[in-house]
XYZ file of C-alpha atoms in Angstrom:
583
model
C 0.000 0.000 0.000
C 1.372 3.426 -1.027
C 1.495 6.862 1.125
C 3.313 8.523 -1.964
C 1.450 11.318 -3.102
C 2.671 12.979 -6.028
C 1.118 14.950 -9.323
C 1.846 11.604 -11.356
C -0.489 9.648 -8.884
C -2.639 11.989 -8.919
C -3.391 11.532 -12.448
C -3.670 7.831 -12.166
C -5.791 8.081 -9.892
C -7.866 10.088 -11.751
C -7.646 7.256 -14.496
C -8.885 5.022 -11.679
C -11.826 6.471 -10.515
C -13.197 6.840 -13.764
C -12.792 3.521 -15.045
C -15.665 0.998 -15.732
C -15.249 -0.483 -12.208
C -16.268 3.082 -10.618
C -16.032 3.518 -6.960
C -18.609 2.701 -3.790
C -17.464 6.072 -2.488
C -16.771 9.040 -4.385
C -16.110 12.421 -1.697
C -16.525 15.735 -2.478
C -14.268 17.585 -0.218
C -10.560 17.584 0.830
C -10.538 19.843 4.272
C -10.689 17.180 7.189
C -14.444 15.791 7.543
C -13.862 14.816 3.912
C -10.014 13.370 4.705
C -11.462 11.138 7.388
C -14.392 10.116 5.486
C -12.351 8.330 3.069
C -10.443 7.141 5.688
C -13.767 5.433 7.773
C -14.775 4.233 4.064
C -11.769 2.794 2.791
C -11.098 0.867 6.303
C -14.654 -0.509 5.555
C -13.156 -2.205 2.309
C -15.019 -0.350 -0.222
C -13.154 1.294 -3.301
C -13.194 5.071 -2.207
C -11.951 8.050 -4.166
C -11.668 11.917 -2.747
C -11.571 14.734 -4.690
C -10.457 18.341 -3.852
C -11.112 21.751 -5.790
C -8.026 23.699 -4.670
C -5.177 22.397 -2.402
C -5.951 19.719 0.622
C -7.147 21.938 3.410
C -7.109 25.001 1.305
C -10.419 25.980 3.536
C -11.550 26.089 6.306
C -9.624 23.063 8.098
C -6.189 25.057 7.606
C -7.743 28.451 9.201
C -8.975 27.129 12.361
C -8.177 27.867 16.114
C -5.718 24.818 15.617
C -6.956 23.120 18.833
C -8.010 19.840 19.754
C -10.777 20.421 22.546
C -14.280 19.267 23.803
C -15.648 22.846 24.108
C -15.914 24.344 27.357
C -18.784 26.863 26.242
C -20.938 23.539 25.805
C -20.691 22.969 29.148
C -22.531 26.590 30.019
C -25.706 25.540 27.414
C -25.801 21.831 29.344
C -24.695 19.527 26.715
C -22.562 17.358 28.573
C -22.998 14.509 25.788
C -21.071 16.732 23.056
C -18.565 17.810 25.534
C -18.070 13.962 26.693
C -17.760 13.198 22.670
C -15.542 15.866 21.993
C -13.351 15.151 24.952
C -13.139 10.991 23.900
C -12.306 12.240 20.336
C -9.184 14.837 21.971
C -7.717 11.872 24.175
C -7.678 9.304 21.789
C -6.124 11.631 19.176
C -3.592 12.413 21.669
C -3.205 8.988 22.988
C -3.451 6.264 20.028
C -4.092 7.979 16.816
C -2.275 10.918 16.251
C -0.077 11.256 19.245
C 2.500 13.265 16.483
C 0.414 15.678 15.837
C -1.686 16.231 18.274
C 0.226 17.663 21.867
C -1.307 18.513 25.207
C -1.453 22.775 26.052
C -2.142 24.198 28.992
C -4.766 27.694 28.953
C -5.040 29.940 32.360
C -8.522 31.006 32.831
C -8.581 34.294 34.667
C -10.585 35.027 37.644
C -12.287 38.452 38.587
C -14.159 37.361 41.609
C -12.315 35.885 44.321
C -15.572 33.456 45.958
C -18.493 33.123 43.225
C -16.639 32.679 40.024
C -14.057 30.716 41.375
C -16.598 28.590 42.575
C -18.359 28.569 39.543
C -15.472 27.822 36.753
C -14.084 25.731 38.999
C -16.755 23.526 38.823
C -17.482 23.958 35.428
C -14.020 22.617 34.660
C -14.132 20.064 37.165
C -16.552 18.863 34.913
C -14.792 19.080 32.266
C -12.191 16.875 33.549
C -14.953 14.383 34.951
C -16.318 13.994 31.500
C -12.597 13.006 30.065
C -12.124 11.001 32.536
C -15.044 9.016 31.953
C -14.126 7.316 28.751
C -12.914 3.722 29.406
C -9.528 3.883 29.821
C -7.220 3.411 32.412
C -5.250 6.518 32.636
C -5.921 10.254 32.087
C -4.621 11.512 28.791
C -3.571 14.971 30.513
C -3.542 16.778 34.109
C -6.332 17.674 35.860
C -7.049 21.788 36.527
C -5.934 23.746 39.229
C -6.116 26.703 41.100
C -3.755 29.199 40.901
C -3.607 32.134 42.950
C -2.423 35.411 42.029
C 1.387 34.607 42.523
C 1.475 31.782 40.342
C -0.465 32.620 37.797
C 2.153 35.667 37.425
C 4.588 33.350 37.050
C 2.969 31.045 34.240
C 1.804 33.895 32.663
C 4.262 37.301 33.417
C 2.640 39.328 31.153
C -0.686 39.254 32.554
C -1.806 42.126 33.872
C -1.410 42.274 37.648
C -4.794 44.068 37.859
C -6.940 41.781 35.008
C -7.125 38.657 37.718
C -6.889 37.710 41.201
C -6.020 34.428 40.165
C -6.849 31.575 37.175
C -7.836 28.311 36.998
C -5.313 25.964 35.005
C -6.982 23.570 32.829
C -5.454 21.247 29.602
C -6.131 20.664 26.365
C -4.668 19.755 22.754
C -3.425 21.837 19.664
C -2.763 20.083 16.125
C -1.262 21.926 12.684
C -4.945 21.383 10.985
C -3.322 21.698 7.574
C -1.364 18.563 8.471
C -3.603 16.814 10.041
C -5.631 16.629 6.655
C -2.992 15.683 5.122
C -2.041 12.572 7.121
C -5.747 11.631 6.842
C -5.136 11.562 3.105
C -2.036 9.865 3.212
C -2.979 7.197 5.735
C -6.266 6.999 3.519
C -4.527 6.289 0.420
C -1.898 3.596 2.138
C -5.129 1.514 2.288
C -5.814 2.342 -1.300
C -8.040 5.515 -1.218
C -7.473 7.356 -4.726
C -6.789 10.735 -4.353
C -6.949 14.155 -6.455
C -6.737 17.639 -5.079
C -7.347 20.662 -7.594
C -10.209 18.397 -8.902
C -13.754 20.375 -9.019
C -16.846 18.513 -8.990
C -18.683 20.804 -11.583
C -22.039 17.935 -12.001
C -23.673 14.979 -10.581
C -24.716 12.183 -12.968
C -27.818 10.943 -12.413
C -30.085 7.591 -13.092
C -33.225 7.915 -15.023
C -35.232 8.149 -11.925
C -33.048 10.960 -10.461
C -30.602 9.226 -8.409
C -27.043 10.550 -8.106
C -24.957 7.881 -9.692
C -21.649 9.356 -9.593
C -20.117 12.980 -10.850
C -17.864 14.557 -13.976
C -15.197 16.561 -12.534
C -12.696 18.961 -14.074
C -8.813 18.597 -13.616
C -8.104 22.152 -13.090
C -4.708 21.799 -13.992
C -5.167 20.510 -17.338
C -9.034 21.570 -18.216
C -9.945 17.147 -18.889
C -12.964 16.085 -17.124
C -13.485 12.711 -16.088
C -16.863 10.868 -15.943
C -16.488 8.774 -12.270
C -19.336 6.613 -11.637
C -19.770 6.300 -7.717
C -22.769 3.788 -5.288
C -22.245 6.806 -2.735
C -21.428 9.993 -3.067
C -20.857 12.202 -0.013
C -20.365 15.686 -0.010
C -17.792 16.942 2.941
C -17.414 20.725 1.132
C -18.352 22.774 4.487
C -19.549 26.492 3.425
C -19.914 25.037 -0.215
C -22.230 22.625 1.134
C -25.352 24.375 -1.115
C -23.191 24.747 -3.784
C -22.892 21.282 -4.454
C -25.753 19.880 -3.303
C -27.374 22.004 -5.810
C -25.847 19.714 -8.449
C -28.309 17.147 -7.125
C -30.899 18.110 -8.910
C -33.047 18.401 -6.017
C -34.067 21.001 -4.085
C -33.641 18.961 -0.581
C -30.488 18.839 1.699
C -28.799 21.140 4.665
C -28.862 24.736 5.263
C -25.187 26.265 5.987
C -24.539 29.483 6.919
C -20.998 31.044 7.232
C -19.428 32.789 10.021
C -16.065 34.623 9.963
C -12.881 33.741 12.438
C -9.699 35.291 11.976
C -6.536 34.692 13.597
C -3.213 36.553 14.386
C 0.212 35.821 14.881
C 3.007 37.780 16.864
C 6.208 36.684 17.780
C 6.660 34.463 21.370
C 9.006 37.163 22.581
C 6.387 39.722 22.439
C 4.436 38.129 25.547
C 5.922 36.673 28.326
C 3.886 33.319 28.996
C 4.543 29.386 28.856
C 0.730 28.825 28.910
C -2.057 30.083 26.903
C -5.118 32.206 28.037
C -8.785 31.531 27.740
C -10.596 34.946 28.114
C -14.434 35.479 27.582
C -15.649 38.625 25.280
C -18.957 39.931 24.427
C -18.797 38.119 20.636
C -16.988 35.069 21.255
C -13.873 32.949 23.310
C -10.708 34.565 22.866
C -7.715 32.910 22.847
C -3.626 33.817 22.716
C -2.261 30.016 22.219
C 1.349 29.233 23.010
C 2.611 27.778 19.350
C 6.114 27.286 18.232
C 8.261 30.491 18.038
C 4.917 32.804 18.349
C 1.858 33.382 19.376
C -1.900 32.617 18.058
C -4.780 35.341 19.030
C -8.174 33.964 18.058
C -10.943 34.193 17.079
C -13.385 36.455 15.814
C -17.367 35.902 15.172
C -18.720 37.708 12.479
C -21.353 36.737 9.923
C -20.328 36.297 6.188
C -22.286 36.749 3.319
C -19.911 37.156 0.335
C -17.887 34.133 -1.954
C -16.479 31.900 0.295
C -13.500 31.300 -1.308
C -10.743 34.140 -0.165
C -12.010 35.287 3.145
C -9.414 38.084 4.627
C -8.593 39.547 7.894
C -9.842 43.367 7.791
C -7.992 46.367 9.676
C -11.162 46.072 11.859
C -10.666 42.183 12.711
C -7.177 42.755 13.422
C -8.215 45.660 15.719
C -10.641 43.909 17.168
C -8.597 40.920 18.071
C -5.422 43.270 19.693
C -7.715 45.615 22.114
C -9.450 42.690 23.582
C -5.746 40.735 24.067
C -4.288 44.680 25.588
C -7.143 44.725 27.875
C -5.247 41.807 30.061
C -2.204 42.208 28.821
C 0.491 43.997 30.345
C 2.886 44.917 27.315
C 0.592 46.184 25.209
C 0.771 44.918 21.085
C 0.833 46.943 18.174
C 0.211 46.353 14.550
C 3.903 46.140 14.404
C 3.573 43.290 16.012
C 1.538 41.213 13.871
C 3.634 38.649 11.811
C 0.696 37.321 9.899
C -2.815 36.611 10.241
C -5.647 34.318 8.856
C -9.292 34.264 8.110
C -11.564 31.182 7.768
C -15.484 30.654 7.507
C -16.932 28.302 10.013
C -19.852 26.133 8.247
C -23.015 27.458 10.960
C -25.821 23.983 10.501
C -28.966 25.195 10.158
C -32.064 24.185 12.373
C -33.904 21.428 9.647
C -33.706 20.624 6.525
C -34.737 21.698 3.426
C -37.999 19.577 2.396
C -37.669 16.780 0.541
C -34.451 15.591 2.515
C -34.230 12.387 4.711
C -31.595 13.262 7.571
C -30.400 11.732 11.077
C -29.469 14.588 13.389
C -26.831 12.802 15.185
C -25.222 15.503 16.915
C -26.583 18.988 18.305
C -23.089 20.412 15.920
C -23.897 18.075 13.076
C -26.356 16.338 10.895
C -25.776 13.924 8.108
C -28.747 14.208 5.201
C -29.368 12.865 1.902
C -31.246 15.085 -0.641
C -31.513 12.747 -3.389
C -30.838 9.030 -3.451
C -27.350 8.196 -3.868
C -25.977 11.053 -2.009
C -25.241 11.729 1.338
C -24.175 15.472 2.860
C -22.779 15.747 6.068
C -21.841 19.516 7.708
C -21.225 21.229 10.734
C -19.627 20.125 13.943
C -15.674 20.929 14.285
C -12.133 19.712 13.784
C -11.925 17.812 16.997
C -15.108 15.323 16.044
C -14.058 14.551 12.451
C -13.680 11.269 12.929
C -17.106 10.958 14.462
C -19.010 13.346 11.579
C -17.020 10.787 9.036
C -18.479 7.721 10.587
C -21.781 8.897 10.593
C -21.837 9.911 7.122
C -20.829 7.013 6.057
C -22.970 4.730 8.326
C -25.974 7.136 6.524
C -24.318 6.360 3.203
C -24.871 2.436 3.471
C -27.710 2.323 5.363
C -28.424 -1.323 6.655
C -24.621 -2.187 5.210
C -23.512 -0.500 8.060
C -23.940 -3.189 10.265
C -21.750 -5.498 8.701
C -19.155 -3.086 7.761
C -18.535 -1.342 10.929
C -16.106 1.555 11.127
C -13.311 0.563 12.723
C -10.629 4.149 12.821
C -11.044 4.366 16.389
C -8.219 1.884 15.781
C -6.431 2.965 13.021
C -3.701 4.863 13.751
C -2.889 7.543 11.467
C 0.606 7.779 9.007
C 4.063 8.555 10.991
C 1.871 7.607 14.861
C 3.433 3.789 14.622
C 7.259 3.275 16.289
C 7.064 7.272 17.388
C 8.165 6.222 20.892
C 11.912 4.431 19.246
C 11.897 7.219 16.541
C 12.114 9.777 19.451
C 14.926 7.727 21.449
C 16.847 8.568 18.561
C 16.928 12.300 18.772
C 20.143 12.514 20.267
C 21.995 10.290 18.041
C 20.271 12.309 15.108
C 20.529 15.546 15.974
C 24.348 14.817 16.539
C 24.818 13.261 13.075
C 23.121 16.306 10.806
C 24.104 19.383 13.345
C 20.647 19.646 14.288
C 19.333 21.112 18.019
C 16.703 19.546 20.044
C 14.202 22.238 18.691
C 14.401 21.260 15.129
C 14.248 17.263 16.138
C 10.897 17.882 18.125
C 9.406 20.075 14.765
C 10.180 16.801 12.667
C 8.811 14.596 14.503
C 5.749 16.999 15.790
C 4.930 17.271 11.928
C 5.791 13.675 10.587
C 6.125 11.305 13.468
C 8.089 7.479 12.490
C 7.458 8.999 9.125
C 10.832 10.784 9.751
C 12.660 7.975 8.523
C 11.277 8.666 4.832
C 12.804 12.031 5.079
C 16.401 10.526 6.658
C 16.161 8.427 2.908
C 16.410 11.671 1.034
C 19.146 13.305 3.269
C 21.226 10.190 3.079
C 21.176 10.767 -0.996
C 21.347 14.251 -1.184
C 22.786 15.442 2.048
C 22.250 19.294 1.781
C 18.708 18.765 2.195
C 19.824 18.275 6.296
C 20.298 22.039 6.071
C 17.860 24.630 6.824
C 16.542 27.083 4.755
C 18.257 29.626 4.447
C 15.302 32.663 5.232
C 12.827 30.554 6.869
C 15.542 28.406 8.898
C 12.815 26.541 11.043
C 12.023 24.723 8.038
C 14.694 22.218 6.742
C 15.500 21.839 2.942
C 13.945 18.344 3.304
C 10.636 18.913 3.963
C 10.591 20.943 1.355
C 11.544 18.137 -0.786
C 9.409 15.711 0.537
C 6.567 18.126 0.034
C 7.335 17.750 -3.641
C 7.941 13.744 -3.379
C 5.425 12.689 -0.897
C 3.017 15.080 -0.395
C 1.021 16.006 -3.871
C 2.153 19.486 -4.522
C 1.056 20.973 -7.221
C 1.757 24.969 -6.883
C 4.561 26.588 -4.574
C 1.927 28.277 -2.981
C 0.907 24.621 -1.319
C 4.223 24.803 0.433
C 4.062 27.773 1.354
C 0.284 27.913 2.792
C -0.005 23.886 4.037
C 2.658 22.026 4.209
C 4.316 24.805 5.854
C 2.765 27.456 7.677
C 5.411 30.275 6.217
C 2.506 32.290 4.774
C 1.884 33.845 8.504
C 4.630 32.259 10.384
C 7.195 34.952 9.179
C 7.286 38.468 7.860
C 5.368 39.024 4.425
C 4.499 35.677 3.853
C 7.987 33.756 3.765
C 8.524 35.646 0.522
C 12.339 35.702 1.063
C 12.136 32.003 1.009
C 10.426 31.480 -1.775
C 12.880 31.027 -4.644
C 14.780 28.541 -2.680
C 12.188 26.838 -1.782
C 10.666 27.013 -5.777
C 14.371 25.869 -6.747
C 13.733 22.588 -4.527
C 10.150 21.286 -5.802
C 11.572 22.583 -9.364
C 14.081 19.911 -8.935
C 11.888 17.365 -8.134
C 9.266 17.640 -10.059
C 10.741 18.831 -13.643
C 9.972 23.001 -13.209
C 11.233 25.165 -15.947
C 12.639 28.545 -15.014
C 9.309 30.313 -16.540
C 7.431 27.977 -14.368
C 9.577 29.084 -11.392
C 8.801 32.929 -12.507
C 5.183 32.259 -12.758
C 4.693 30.029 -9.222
C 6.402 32.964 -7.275
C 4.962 35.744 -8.964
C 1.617 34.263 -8.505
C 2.179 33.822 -4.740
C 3.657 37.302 -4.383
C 0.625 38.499 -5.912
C -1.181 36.643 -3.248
C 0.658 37.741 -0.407
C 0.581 41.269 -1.449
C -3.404 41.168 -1.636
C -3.882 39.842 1.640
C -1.804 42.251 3.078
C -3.822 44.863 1.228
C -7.193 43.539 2.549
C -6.009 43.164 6.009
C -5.369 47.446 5.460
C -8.762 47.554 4.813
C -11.700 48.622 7.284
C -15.038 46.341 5.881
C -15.199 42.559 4.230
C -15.923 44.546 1.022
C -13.398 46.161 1.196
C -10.931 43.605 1.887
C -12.620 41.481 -0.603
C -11.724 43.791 -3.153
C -8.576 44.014 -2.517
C -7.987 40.526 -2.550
C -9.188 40.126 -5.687
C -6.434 41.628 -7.188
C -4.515 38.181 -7.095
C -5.823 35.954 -9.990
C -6.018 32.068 -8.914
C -3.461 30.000 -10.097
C -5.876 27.289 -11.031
C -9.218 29.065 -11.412
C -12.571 27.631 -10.561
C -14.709 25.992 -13.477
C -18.317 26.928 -13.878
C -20.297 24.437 -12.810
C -22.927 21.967 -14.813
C -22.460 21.268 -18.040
C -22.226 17.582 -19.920
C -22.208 14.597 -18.442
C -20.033 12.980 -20.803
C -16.532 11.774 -20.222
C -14.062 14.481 -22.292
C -11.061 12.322 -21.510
């Protein structure tokens, strides 16, 4: 079984989906309720294939809060059965199936009162830690809270106003890179023979002659062929697209999905003194400032969105928004100088109901799984942490009384680079001696590939400059950058750049000093002529340079103007059109 993904499997598998054998699954969606339902499916045994429009996790499940967590608001509206499920989900990620990826963070939460709120967060998170607890295992996956009083919580947290608290309660949970945690879904979903095929747009369902959907033609946007993939399911994962493409069902049943904006910012770790993150309620939403690497993450906003989905933007306002409410506790206050980067994504809001015509199972106050025409299934809402739940539920709905006999079994399935992590960490020493490395680059490795390390050792041993860093972006070896081309299906530099790094807001304007070397790397790999090189980094300097003009500007229409002054690299089709197979 293969974990390779590169553009030349990408096109055969492509040529396999659409052959005369077709597919049981065929998803619609590449951010991560889409990676993990072709996981749950192809674990089943049935002959899956998952298609993405633009990059993998090019939406919303590479803009999130990047945390792995069971939702302490939940707690506050009563519904201790999400929580529990959300909290199972976090410790077995941690625990057995992504213990890589997925690493424990503590979060103060700050106290005003010294007797009623104490009392009253305290037990909320008491319960929170009850309900973890309570999930059939032997051992806790992380600590327990605890109180702090005003001495030590100056001495987690320094920068804390001495006036914004009298003390905090200390409480755990999880943060992932949600851009590679998609991507190991793919990859450990193609090892067990998933085909896969980002910039691939659905642009119709085919349907039977009494309106079932029977599969869908989709576009190669790279190369403008469609291919005709006949499919037994089809579900469609595509979040704040969700209407979009159930509208290719030529039915006027299915969910309701509204969009809601979150942005994010980034400033540099030195610019707060903490070890632990905050928690801090506002009058819109949960703030956060998360511990992260060599900075700091400031999240989120709340904001309804009503305008094409595809390039949402931080505004001056968002940004604004985001630094009074983190000065009001802070003691150092930030600037705008201080913002490194920043990122905007659209959470998919469910709808109460359906729309008529639809049979659904609402198996989850955050999400509902619904079929608006025979043949296909839709599944949307709930949040990063529950994938693997909303994935087994879709598919469950997709087979209906199959189910039973092909039970989902990725509660035990331990995603790519998890297996031997414990023997591939006892050699950090020895490795980090051998290629100059210090013990902060050997815990990034194995944070973002796990045993999977030893696939990048291979390339080093051939070619050993790749053990160096790069030389702008230096947390970054020249190795992942190569394996990104190899392993990893890159298509564009601006994948690199965006999700399989995070250089697009983890340094100043967008990595853009890094970008030819890292261009020269995947142009090695993968064949790139020097025009090709001029056009992949002009087209992401264009990119960087409208983001940065939006985020200047005051309203979304604004910004969303500006934005569009970067032209896609690989363009959207128009959807509909013929059914037959152009290839």
């Amino acid at each position: 079984m293969r974990s390779t993904l590169t553009p030349e499997s990408r096109l055969a598998d492509l040529e396999s989906m659409s052959n005369e054998h077709g597919l049981d699954v065929l998803v619609i969606g590449g951010g991560v309720t889409g990676a993990g339902v072709a996981l749950d499916a192809v674990t089943r045994g049935l002959r899956t294939g998952i298609v993405e429009a633009q990059d993998w996790a090019s939406g919303t499940s590479s803009r999130s809060s990047k945390l792995v967590h069971g939702g302490l608001r939940y707690l506050q509206m009563l519904d201790f059965h999400l929580v529990h499920e959300a909290l199972t989900e976090r410790d077995l990620l941690i625990t057995e199936l992504a213990p890589h990826l997925v690493e424990p963070v503590s979060f103060l939460y700050p106290l005003e009162n010294r007797v009623w709120e104490r009392a009253y967060v305290g037990a909320g998170v008491a319960l929170y830690d009850t309900l973890a607890s309570v999930n059939g295992r032997r051992r806790r996956a992380l600590p327990i809270h605890r109180h702090l009083s005003r001495t030590a919580m100056s001495k987690h947290f320094p920068d804390l106003r001495h006036d914004a608290a009298i003390g905090a309660i200390r409480y755990w949970d999880a943060s992932v890179d949600d851009a590679r945690l998609v991507l190991t879904l793919v990859r450990t979903a193609a090892s067990y023979g998933a085909l896969t095929a980002n910039r691939t747009q659905v642009v119709s369902l085919t349907h039977s002659s009494v309106g079932a959907v029977t599969g869908a033609v989709v576009q190669d946007l790279e190369t403008g062929t469609r291919y005709t993939i006949k499919a037994r399911h089809v579900i469609n994962a595509t979040g704040v697209w969700t209407e979009e493409t159930e509208s290719l069902a030529q039915s006027d049943g299915g969910l309701q999905v509204l969009a809601s904006k979150g942005i994010h910012v980034v400033v540099p770790r030195e610019a707060i003194r903490g070890d632990v993150g905050l928690i801090l309620q506002t009058e819109k939403s949960v703030l956060f400032v998360i511990p992260w690497s060599r900075y700091w993450i400031i999240g989120t906003t709340d904001t309804p969105y009503d305008f094409d989905p595809t390039h949402p933007v931080a505004t001056r306002a968002d940004i604004d928004y985001l630094l009074d409410h983190a000065n009001s506790v802070l003691a150092k206050p930030l600037t705008r100088d201080d913002v490194v980067g920043t990122w905007a994504g659209l959470r998919p809001l469910l709808q109460p109901g359906t729309k008529d015509g639809t049979s659904s199972a609402k198996v989850s106050r955050e999400h509902t799984v619904a079929s608006p025409a025979p043949g296909m299934t839709v599944v949307a809402g709930g949040k990063l942490t529950t994938y693997r739940v909303m994935a087994k539920d879709a598919v469950d709905f997709a087979l209906g009384a199959r189910a039973s006999a092909l039970p989902s079994i990725t509660d035990r399935i331990p995603l790519w680079g998890a297996e031997g992590l414990k023997a591939v960490k006892r050699q950090g020493p020895a490795l980090s001696a051998r290629y100059g490395w210090t013990r902060a680059t050997f815990d990034h490795l194995t944070h973002r590939y796990g045993s999977g390390l030893s696939q990048l050792l291979d390339a080093v041993s051939a070619q050993e400059d790749l053990a160096r860093p790069l030389e702008h972006a230096p947390a970054y070896l020249r190795a992942e950058i190569h394996f990104a081309a190899t392993h990893e299906q890159v298509m564009h530099l601006e994948d690199v750049m965006m999700h399989r790094t995070r250089l697009v807001y983890e340094v100043p304007n967008g990595g853009l000093a890094a970008a030819p070397e890292i261009a020269a790397i995947v142009a090695a790999v993968q064949g790139w002529d020097d025009d090709r090189v001029e056009r992949e980094i002009a087209s992401y300097r264009s990119r960087v340079e409208a983001d940065a003009a939006a985020a200047r500007e005051p309203s979304d229409q604004e910004a969303i103007a500006a934005r569009a002054s970067a032209p896609d690299i690989s363009p959207m089709a128009a959807l509909g059109g013929s059914e037959a197979n152009d290839h």
